[in-house]
PDB file of C-alpha atoms in Angstrom:
ATOM      1  CA  UNK K   1      13.473  17.558 -16.061  1.00 78.00           C
ATOM      2  CA  UNK K   2      12.430  17.208 -12.259  1.00 86.00           C
ATOM      3  CA  UNK K   3       9.568  15.408 -10.941  1.00 88.00           C
ATOM      4  CA  UNK K   4       8.269  13.144  -8.126  1.00 84.00           C
ATOM      5  CA  UNK K   5       6.848   9.765  -8.620  1.00 85.00           C
ATOM      6  CA  UNK K   6       4.370   8.670  -6.289  1.00 88.00           C
ATOM      7  CA  UNK K   7       2.227   4.997  -6.248  1.00 93.00           C
ATOM      8  CA  UNK K   8      -1.556   5.727  -6.753  1.00 95.00           C
ATOM      9  CA  UNK K   9      -3.581   2.607  -6.160  1.00 96.00           C
ATOM     10  CA  UNK K  10      -7.118   1.998  -7.399  1.00 95.00           C
ATOM     11  CA  UNK K  11      -9.127   0.126  -4.838  1.00 96.00           C
ATOM     12  CA  UNK K  12     -12.534  -1.582  -4.319  1.00 94.00           C
ATOM     13  CA  UNK K  13     -12.519  -0.184  -0.845  1.00 95.00           C
ATOM     14  CA  UNK K  14      -9.981   2.730  -0.200  1.00 97.00           C
ATOM     15  CA  UNK K  15     -11.038   3.408   3.295  1.00 97.00           C
ATOM     16  CA  UNK K  16     -10.231  -0.393   4.574  1.00 97.00           C
ATOM     17  CA  UNK K  17      -6.990  -0.330   2.432  1.00 97.00           C
ATOM     18  CA  UNK K  18      -5.544   2.876   3.783  1.00 98.00           C
ATOM     19  CA  UNK K  19      -6.525   1.926   7.411  1.00 97.00           C
ATOM     20  CA  UNK K  20      -4.582  -1.322   6.719  1.00 98.00           C
ATOM     21  CA  UNK K  21      -1.506   0.298   5.582  1.00 97.00           C
ATOM     22  CA  UNK K  22      -1.580   2.913   8.537  1.00 97.00           C
ATOM     23  CA  UNK K  23      -2.278  -0.067  10.934  1.00 96.00           C
ATOM     24  CA  UNK K  24       0.745  -2.228   9.514  1.00 96.00           C
ATOM     25  CA  UNK K  25       3.187   0.494   8.539  1.00 96.00           C
ATOM     26  CA  UNK K  26       2.350   3.403  10.656  1.00 96.00           C
ATOM     27  CA  UNK K  27       1.739   6.792   9.423  1.00 96.00           C
ATOM     28  CA  UNK K  28      -1.163   9.224   8.945  1.00 97.00           C
ATOM     29  CA  UNK K  29      -3.837  10.300   6.258  1.00 97.00           C
ATOM     30  CA  UNK K  30      -3.135  13.769   4.733  1.00 97.00           C
ATOM     31  CA  UNK K  31      -6.028  14.085   2.931  1.00 97.00           C
ATOM     32  CA  UNK K  32      -9.518  12.509   2.020  1.00 97.00           C
ATOM     33  CA  UNK K  33     -11.951  13.991  -0.532  1.00 97.00           C
ATOM     34  CA  UNK K  34     -14.879  11.953  -1.328  1.00 96.00           C
ATOM     35  CA  UNK K  35     -17.223  12.033  -4.413  1.00 94.00           C
ATOM     36  CA  UNK K  36     -19.834  13.744  -2.666  1.00 92.00           C
ATOM     37  CA  UNK K  37     -17.688  16.778  -2.320  1.00 93.00           C
ATOM     38  CA  UNK K  38     -18.537  17.167  -6.342  1.00 89.00           C
ATOM     39  CA  UNK K  39     -21.848  18.712  -7.393  1.00 89.00           C
ATOM     40  CA  UNK K  40     -24.201  16.563  -8.759  1.00 89.00           C
ATOM     41  CA  UNK K  41     -22.985  13.400  -7.366  1.00 88.00           C
ATOM     42  CA  UNK K  42     -25.308  10.320  -7.005  1.00 89.00           C
ATOM     43  CA  UNK K  43     -26.106   9.149  -3.679  1.00 88.00           C
ATOM     44  CA  UNK K  44     -24.815   5.719  -4.028  1.00 89.00           C
ATOM     45  CA  UNK K  45     -21.389   6.943  -4.573  1.00 90.00           C
ATOM     46  CA  UNK K  46     -21.329  10.256  -2.485  1.00 92.00           C
ATOM     47  CA  UNK K  47     -19.247   8.150   0.346  1.00 95.00           C
ATOM     48  CA  UNK K  48     -16.763   6.744  -2.207  1.00 95.00           C
ATOM     49  CA  UNK K  49     -13.060   7.813  -1.827  1.00 97.00           C
ATOM     50  CA  UNK K  50     -12.093  10.198  -4.900  1.00 96.00           C
ATOM     51  CA  UNK K  51      -8.662  10.826  -3.658  1.00 97.00           C
ATOM     52  CA  UNK K  52      -6.945   9.930  -0.437  1.00 98.00           C
ATOM     53  CA  UNK K  53      -3.284  10.390   0.521  1.00 97.00           C
ATOM     54  CA  UNK K  54      -1.427   9.178   2.990  1.00 96.00           C
ATOM     55  CA  UNK K  55       2.002   9.028   4.355  1.00 96.00           C
ATOM     56  CA  UNK K  56       3.330   5.622   5.546  1.00 96.00           C
ATOM     57  CA  UNK K  57       6.553   4.045   7.115  1.00 94.00           C
ATOM     58  CA  UNK K  58       8.443   7.367   7.475  1.00 91.00           C
ATOM     59  CA  UNK K  59       8.008   9.535   4.264  1.00 90.00           C
ATOM     60  CA  UNK K  60       6.542   7.448   1.799  1.00 94.00           C
ATOM     61  CA  UNK K  61       3.461   8.858   0.006  1.00 94.00           C
ATOM     62  CA  UNK K  62       0.609   6.510  -1.097  1.00 96.00           C
ATOM     63  CA  UNK K  63      -2.349   7.798  -3.042  1.00 97.00           C
ATOM     64  CA  UNK K  64      -5.814   5.547  -3.245  1.00 97.00           C
ATOM     65  CA  UNK K  65      -9.247   5.956  -4.792  1.00 97.00           C
ATOM     66  CA  UNK K  66     -12.201   3.972  -4.865  1.00 96.00           C
ATOM     67  CA  UNK K  67     -12.657   2.086  -8.442  1.00 93.00           C
ATOM     68  CA  UNK K  68     -16.026   1.949 -10.154  1.00 88.00           C
ATOM     69  CA  UNK K  69     -14.776  -1.100 -11.834  1.00 89.00           C
ATOM     70  CA  UNK K  70     -13.403  -4.623 -10.356  1.00 87.00           C
ATOM     71  CA  UNK K  71      -9.863  -4.011  -9.502  1.00 86.00           C
ATOM     72  CA  UNK K  72      -7.318  -6.857 -10.767  1.00 83.00           C
ATOM     73  CA  UNK K  73      -4.076  -7.250  -9.499  1.00 77.00           C
ATOM     74  CA  UNK K  74      -0.743  -7.398 -11.870  1.00 77.00           C
ATOM     75  CA  UNK K  75       2.636  -8.692 -11.470  1.00 76.00           C
ATOM     76  CA  UNK K  76       4.135  -5.705 -13.508  1.00 84.00           C
ATOM     77  CA  UNK K  77       4.270  -3.508 -10.713  1.00 90.00           C
ATOM     78  CA  UNK K  78       5.477  -4.246  -7.022  1.00 94.00           C
ATOM     79  CA  UNK K  79       6.036  -1.427  -4.338  1.00 96.00           C
ATOM     80  CA  UNK K  80       9.218  -1.768  -2.742  1.00 95.00           C
ATOM     81  CA  UNK K  81      10.164  -0.783   0.751  1.00 95.00           C
ATOM     82  CA  UNK K  82      13.635  -0.734   2.194  1.00 96.00           C
ATOM     83  CA  UNK K  83      14.307  -0.278   5.900  1.00 96.00           C
ATOM     84  CA  UNK K  84      17.434   0.200   7.962  1.00 95.00           C
ATOM     85  CA  UNK K  85      16.413  -1.873  10.848  1.00 94.00           C
ATOM     86  CA  UNK K  86      15.797  -5.740  10.276  1.00 95.00           C
ATOM     87  CA  UNK K  87      13.149  -5.780  13.072  1.00 96.00           C
ATOM     88  CA  UNK K  88      10.815  -3.395  11.404  1.00 95.00           C
ATOM     89  CA  UNK K  89      11.420  -4.798   8.142  1.00 96.00           C
ATOM     90  CA  UNK K  90      10.600  -8.247   9.507  1.00 97.00           C
ATOM     91  CA  UNK K  91       7.107  -6.854  11.360  1.00 96.00           C
ATOM     92  CA  UNK K  92       6.210  -5.140   7.872  1.00 97.00           C
ATOM     93  CA  UNK K  93       6.721  -8.412   6.178  1.00 97.00           C
ATOM     94  CA  UNK K  94       4.473 -10.053   8.627  1.00 97.00           C
ATOM     95  CA  UNK K  95       1.814  -7.344   8.877  1.00 97.00           C
ATOM     96  CA  UNK K  96       1.488  -6.778   5.094  1.00 97.00           C
ATOM     97  CA  UNK K  97       1.160 -10.756   4.488  1.00 97.00           C
ATOM     98  CA  UNK K  98      -2.031 -10.806   7.464  1.00 96.00           C
ATOM     99  CA  UNK K  99      -4.579 -12.244   4.900  1.00 96.00           C
ATOM    100  CA  UNK K 100      -2.335 -12.201   1.599  1.00 96.00           C
ATOM    101  CA  UNK K 101      -0.102 -14.611   0.137  1.00 95.00           C
ATOM    102  CA  UNK K 102       3.543 -15.024   1.561  1.00 94.00           C
ATOM    103  CA  UNK K 103       5.593 -15.120  -2.025  1.00 95.00           C
ATOM    104  CA  UNK K 104       9.004 -15.309  -0.839  1.00 96.00           C
ATOM    105  CA  UNK K 105       9.994 -15.559   2.649  1.00 97.00           C
ATOM    106  CA  UNK K 106      11.456 -12.953   4.280  1.00 97.00           C
ATOM    107  CA  UNK K 107      15.318 -14.150   5.087  1.00 97.00           C
ATOM    108  CA  UNK K 108      19.378 -13.380   4.390  1.00 96.00           C
ATOM    109  CA  UNK K 109      20.036 -13.603   0.721  1.00 96.00           C
ATOM    110  CA  UNK K 110      23.378 -14.738  -0.931  1.00 95.00           C
ATOM    111  CA  UNK K 111      23.674 -11.109  -2.134  1.00 94.00           C
ATOM    112  CA  UNK K 112      24.004 -10.221   1.458  1.00 94.00           C
ATOM    113  CA  UNK K 113      20.527  -8.422   2.165  1.00 96.00           C
ATOM    114  CA  UNK K 114      17.407  -9.634   3.988  1.00 97.00           C
ATOM    115  CA  UNK K 115      14.537  -9.747   1.140  1.00 98.00           C
ATOM    116  CA  UNK K 116      11.063 -11.198   1.151  1.00 98.00           C
ATOM    117  CA  UNK K 117       7.798 -10.375  -1.012  1.00 97.00           C
ATOM    118  CA  UNK K 118       4.000 -10.520  -0.028  1.00 97.00           C
ATOM    119  CA  UNK K 119       1.006  -9.760  -1.692  1.00 96.00           C
ATOM    120  CA  UNK K 120      -1.290  -8.085   0.567  1.00 96.00           C
ATOM    121  CA  UNK K 121      -5.234  -8.771   0.976  1.00 96.00           C
ATOM    122  CA  UNK K 122      -5.821  -6.006  -1.524  1.00 95.00           C
ATOM    123  CA  UNK K 123      -3.434  -7.717  -4.069  1.00 94.00           C
ATOM    124  CA  UNK K 124      -0.576  -5.167  -3.850  1.00 95.00           C
ATOM    125  CA  UNK K 125       3.016  -6.924  -4.144  1.00 96.00           C
ATOM    126  CA  UNK K 126       5.580  -5.606  -1.860  1.00 96.00           C
ATOM    127  CA  UNK K 127       9.044  -6.386  -1.772  1.00 97.00           C
ATOM    128  CA  UNK K 128      10.690  -5.659   1.803  1.00 97.00           C
ATOM    129  CA  UNK K 129      14.482  -5.495   1.818  1.00 97.00           C
ATOM    130  CA  UNK K 130      16.717  -4.274   4.532  1.00 97.00           C
ATOM    131  CA  UNK K 131      20.599  -4.069   3.008  1.00 95.00           C
TER     132      UNK K 131
END
């Protein structure tokens, strides 16, 4: 069986979250659909994001949608980014942590790789590695 796994994030502000990832990791929005594009959408939610796909940090697909209920963060899932370049990894760690929480400092680990963990200001946990 062949399949591709992509992260799909539910957000309380999908536009803001997508823009944050584009600023911190680089990339581009590939597709953006609002609920207003669907017939019969109530006026108060027409500008909310139904589906937004973006490419970040090279060729990594993220998808985001506005949630109609409060979004809670969970430690059961983390997004892992592995960089070839130490300075790019340090920069991503620092930028993703702005306004969030540095859970584990980005540093050389006993197993020989650089690793750090942050929870961004939207509650998403990122594991940053440079082998």
